[in-house]
Coordinates of C-alpha atoms in Angstrom, one line a residue:
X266 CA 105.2 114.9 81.0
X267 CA 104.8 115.0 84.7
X268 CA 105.3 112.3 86.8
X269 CA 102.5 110.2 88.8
X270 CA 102.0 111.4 92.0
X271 CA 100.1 110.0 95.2
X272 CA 96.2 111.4 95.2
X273 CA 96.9 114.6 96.9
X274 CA 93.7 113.9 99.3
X275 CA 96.8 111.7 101.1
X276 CA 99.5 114.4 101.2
X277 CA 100.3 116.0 104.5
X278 CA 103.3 118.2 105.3
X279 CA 106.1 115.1 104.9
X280 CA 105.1 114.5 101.7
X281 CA 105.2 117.8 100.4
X282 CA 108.8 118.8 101.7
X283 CA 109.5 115.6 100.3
X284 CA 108.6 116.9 96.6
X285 CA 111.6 117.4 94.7
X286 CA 112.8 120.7 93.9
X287 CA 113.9 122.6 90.7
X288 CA 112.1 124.6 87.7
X289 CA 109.5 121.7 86.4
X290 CA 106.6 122.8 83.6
X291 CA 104.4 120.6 86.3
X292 CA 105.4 121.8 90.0
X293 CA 105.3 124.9 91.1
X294 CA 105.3 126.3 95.6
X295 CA 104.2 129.8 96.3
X296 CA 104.1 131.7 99.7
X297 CA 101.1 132.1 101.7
X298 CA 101.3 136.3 100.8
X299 CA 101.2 135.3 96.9
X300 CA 97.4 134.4 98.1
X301 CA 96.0 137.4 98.8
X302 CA 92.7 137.0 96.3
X303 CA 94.0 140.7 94.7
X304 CA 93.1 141.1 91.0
X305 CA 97.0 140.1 90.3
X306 CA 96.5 136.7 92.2
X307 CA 93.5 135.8 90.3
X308 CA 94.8 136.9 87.1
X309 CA 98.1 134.3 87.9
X310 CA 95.3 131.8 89.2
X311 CA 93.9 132.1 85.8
X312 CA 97.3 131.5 83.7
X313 CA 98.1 128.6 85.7
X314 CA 94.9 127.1 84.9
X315 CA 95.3 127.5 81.2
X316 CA 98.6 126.3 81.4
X317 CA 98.4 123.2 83.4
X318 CA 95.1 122.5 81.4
X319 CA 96.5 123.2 77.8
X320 CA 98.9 120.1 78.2
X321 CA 100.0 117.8 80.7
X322 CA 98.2 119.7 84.4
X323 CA 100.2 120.2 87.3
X324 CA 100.4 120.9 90.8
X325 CA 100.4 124.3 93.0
X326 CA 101.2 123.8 96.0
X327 CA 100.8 127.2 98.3
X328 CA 102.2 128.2 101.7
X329 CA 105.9 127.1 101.1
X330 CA 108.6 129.6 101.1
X331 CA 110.8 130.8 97.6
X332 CA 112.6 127.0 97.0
X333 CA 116.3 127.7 96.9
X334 CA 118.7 125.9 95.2
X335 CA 120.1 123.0 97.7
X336 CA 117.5 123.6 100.0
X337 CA 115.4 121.4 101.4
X338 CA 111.7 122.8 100.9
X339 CA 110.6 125.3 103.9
X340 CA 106.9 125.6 105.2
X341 CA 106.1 129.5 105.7
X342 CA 103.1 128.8 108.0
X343 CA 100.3 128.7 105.6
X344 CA 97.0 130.6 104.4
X345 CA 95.0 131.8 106.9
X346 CA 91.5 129.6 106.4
X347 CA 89.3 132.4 107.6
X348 CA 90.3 134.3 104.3
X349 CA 87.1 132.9 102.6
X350 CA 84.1 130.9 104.1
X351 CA 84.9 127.2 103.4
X352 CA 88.4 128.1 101.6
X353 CA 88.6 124.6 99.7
X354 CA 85.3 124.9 98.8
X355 CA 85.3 128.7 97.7
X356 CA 88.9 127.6 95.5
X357 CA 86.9 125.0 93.8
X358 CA 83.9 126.7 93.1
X359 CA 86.0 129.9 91.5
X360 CA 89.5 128.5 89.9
X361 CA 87.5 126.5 87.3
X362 CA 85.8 129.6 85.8
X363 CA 88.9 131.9 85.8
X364 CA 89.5 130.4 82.2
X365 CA 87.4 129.7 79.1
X366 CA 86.3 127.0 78.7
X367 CA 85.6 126.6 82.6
X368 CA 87.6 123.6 83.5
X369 CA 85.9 120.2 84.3
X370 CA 88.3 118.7 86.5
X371 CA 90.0 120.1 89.4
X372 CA 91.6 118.6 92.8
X373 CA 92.4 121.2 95.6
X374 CA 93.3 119.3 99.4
X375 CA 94.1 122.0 102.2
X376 CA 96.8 120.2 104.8
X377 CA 96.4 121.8 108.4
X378 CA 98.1 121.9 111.7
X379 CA 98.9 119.5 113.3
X380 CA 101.3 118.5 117.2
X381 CA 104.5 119.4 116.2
X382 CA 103.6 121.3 112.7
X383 CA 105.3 124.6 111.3
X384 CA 101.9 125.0 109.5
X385 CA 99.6 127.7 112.3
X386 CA 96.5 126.5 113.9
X387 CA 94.8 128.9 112.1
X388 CA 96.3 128.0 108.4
X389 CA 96.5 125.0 106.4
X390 CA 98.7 124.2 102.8
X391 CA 96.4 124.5 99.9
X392 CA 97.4 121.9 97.2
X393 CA 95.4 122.4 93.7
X394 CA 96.1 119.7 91.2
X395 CA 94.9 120.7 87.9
X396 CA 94.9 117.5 85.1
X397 CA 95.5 117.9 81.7
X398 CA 92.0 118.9 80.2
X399 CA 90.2 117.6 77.5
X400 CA 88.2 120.8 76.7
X401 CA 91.3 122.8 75.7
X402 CA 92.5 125.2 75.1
X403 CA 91.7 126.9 77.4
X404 CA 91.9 130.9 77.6
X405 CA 93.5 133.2 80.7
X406 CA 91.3 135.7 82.2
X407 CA 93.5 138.3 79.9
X408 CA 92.5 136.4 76.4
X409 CA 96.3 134.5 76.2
X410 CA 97.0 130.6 75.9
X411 CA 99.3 129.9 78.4
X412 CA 101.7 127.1 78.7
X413 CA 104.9 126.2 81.4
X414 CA 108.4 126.6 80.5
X415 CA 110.2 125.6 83.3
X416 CA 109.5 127.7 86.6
X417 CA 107.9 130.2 84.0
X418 CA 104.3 130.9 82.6
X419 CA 104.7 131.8 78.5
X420 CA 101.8 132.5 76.0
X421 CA 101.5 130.2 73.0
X422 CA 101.1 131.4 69.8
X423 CA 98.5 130.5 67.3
X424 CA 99.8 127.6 65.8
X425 CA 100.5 125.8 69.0
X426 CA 96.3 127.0 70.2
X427 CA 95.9 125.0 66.6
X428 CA 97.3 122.0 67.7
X429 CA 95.8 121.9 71.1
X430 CA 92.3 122.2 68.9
X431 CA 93.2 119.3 66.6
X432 CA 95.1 116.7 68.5
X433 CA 92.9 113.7 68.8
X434 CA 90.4 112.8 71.2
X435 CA 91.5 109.4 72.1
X436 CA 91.6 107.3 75.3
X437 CA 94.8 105.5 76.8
X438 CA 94.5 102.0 77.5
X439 CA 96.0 99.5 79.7
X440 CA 95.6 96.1 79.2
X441 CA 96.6 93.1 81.2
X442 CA 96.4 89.5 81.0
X443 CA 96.3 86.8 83.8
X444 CA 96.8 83.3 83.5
X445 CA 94.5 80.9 86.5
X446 CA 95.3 77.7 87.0
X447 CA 93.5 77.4 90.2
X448 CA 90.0 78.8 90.1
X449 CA 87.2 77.8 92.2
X450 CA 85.6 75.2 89.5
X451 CA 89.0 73.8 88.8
X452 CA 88.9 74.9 85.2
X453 CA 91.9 77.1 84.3
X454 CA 91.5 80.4 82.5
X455 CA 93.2 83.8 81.4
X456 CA 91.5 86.6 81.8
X457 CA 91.8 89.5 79.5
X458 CA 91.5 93.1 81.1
X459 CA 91.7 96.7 79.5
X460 CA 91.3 99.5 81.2
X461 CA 90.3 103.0 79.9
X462 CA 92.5 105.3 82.2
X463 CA 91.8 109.1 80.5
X464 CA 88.7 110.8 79.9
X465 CA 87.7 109.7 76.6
X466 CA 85.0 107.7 75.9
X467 CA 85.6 104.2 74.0
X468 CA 83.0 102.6 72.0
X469 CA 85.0 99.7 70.5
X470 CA 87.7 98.0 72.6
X471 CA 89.6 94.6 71.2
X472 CA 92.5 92.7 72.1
X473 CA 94.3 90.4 69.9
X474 CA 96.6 87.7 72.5
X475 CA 98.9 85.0 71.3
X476 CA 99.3 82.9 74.3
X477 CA 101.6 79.9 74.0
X478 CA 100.9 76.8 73.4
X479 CA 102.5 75.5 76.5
X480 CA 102.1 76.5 80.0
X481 CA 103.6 75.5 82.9
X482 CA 105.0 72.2 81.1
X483 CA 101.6 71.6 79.8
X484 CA 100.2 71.5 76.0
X485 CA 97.4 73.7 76.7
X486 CA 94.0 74.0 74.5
X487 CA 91.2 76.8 74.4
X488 CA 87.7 76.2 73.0
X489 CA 86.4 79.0 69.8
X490 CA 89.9 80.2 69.7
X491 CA 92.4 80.1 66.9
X492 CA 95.4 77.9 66.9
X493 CA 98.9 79.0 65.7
X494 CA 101.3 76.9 63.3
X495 CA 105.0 77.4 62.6
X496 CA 105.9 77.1 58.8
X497 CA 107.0 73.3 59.8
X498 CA 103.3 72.7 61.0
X499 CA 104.4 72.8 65.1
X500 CA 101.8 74.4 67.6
X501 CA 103.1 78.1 68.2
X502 CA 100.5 79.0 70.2
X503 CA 97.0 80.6 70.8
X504 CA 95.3 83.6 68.9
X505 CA 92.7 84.5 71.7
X506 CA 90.4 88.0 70.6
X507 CA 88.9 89.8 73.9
X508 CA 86.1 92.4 72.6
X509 CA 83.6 94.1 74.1
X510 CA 81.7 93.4 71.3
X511 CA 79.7 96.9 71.7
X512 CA 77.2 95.7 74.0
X513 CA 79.2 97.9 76.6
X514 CA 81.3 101.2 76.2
X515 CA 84.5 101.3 77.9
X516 CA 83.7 104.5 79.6
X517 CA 86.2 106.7 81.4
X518 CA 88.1 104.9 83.9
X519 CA 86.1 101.7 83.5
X520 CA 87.1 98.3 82.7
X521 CA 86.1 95.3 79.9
X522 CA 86.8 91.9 80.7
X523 CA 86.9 88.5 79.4
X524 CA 87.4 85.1 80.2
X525 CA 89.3 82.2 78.3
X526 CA 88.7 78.8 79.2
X527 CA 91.6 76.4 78.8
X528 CA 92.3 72.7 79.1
X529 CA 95.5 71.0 80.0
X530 CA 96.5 68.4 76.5
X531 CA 99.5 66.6 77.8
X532 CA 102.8 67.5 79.2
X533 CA 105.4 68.4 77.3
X534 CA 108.6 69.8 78.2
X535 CA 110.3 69.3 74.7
X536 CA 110.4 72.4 73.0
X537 CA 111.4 75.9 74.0
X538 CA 108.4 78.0 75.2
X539 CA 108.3 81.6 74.3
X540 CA 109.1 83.3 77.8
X541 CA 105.9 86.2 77.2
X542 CA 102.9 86.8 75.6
X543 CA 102.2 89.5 73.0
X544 CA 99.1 91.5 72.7
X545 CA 97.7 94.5 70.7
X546 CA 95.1 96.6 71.5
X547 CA 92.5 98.7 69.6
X548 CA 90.4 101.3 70.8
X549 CA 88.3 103.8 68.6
X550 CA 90.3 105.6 66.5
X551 CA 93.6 105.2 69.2
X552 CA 96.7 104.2 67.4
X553 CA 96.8 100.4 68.2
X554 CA 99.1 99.8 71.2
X555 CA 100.9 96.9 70.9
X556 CA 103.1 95.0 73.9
X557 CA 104.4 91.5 76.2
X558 CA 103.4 90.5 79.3
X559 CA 106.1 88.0 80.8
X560 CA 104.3 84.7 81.2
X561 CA 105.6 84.3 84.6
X562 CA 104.6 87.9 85.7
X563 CA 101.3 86.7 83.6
X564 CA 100.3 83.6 86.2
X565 CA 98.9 83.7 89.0
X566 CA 100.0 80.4 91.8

């Protein structure tokens, strides 16, 4: 899996040579003559589409010299921008349909000259930044499923085209929760927040919290909430459900949200407080995704 990079509409030279270096499935520099909109660069256009769309997308990154080992990473002066009308324009328009199914995402930033840059006036640093797709597999412009080993494109047989087909269509979640002692109407809270970062749509979203049942030295209390025992009969804290109870989808790259209302009991500084709070999440068909915040990375002061 690649790593997360900055947006690559905020990449300029410095950040490129900064890139590391070495045969990755998700990074991959060419020369500014590799770009010379032949046949043969199309046709590698194409497999690198299918590839970085078939799993986990990558980044081209064209007008840097052959990489060598120990090197640090060497700008060749770029692609000429008068090759094509509106170059980033005429990339986006013709790199999604060099595969099938076309590609529905795609990211391509041109970096030009600037005082003091090894990249010409007249040139710039295309970037492309192809994600992971959720329409694949998807085909090269010579009927092969391509994949990245390495520094190296490679077909992929059927079974693997198979898998691609059937692996589930679910989102990835994030989900947060923030404990408020001081908001505006003086009445504490924790907010529950899940956020849909992929592409897939969610219907159904829950979270099931335990919270404990003291914060900040304080027996704490939430209304239409469920309270926890031990086997002994001692408080072990709250069961707090945030849903978005199907009135709204969690679309792609949206966000549900709920508030919890609390009230401060008593103090009590007696027994040993669990140091985090555990959540689970469900979405869809996801597999439930279950994890601790630390309560003091949990409130806010």
């Amino acid at each position: 899996m690649n790593p997360t990079l900055t947006d690559i509409s905020g990449w300029d030279e410095k950040y490129v040579c900064s890139l590391p270096r070495g045969e990755f499935d998700w990074l991959d520099f060419k020369d500014n003559r590799w770009f010379d909109l032949s046949k043969e660069c199309l046709d590698k256009l194409s497999k690198y589409a299918s590839a970085f769309g078939n799993f986990d997308g990558g980044y081209l990154v064209i007008g840097i010299k052959n990489p060598q080992p120990g090197q640090p990473l060497e700008i060749d002066g770029g692609v000429r921008l008068d090759i094509k009308p509106d170059l980033k324009g005429w990339v986006e328009d013709i790199l999604p349909n060099l595969v099938d199914p076309p590609l529905q995402r795609l990211n391509v930033h041109l970096i030009t000259h600037s005082a003091g840059s090894p990249i010409h006036p007249d040139c710039a640093l295309i970037v492309i930044h192809i994600p992971a797709s959720q329409a694949a597999p998807h085909q090269a412009s010579d009927h092969k499923y391509y994949t990245r080993v390495g520094s190296k494109l490679s077909p992929i047989g059927h079974q693997s085209v198979l898998d691609i087909l059937n692996r589930k269509k679910t989102p990835t979640v994030k989900t947060e929760v923030i404990i408020n002692f001081h908001s505006s109407d003086n009445k504490p809270y924790v907010l529950w927040k899940v956020t849909n970062q992929s592409d897939v749509f969610a219907r159904y979203v829950q979270s099931r919290i335990t919270i404990p049942s003291v914060l900040e030295g304080f027996q704490v209390s939430f209304d239409d909430s469920t309270q926890l025992f031990t086997a002994d009969g001692k408080p072990a804290g709250w069961l707090l459900v945030g849903s978005n109870h199907l009135r709204s989808p969690l679309f792609p790259r949206g966000t549900v949200a709920q508030r919890f209302k609390f009230r401060l009991v008593r103090a009590d500084l007696s027994d040993p407080v669990p140091p985090h709070i555990s959540f689970t999440t469900f979405a869809d068909h996801m597999p439930p995704v279950k994890g601790t915040i630390e309560i003091d990375k949990a409130i806010r002061k």
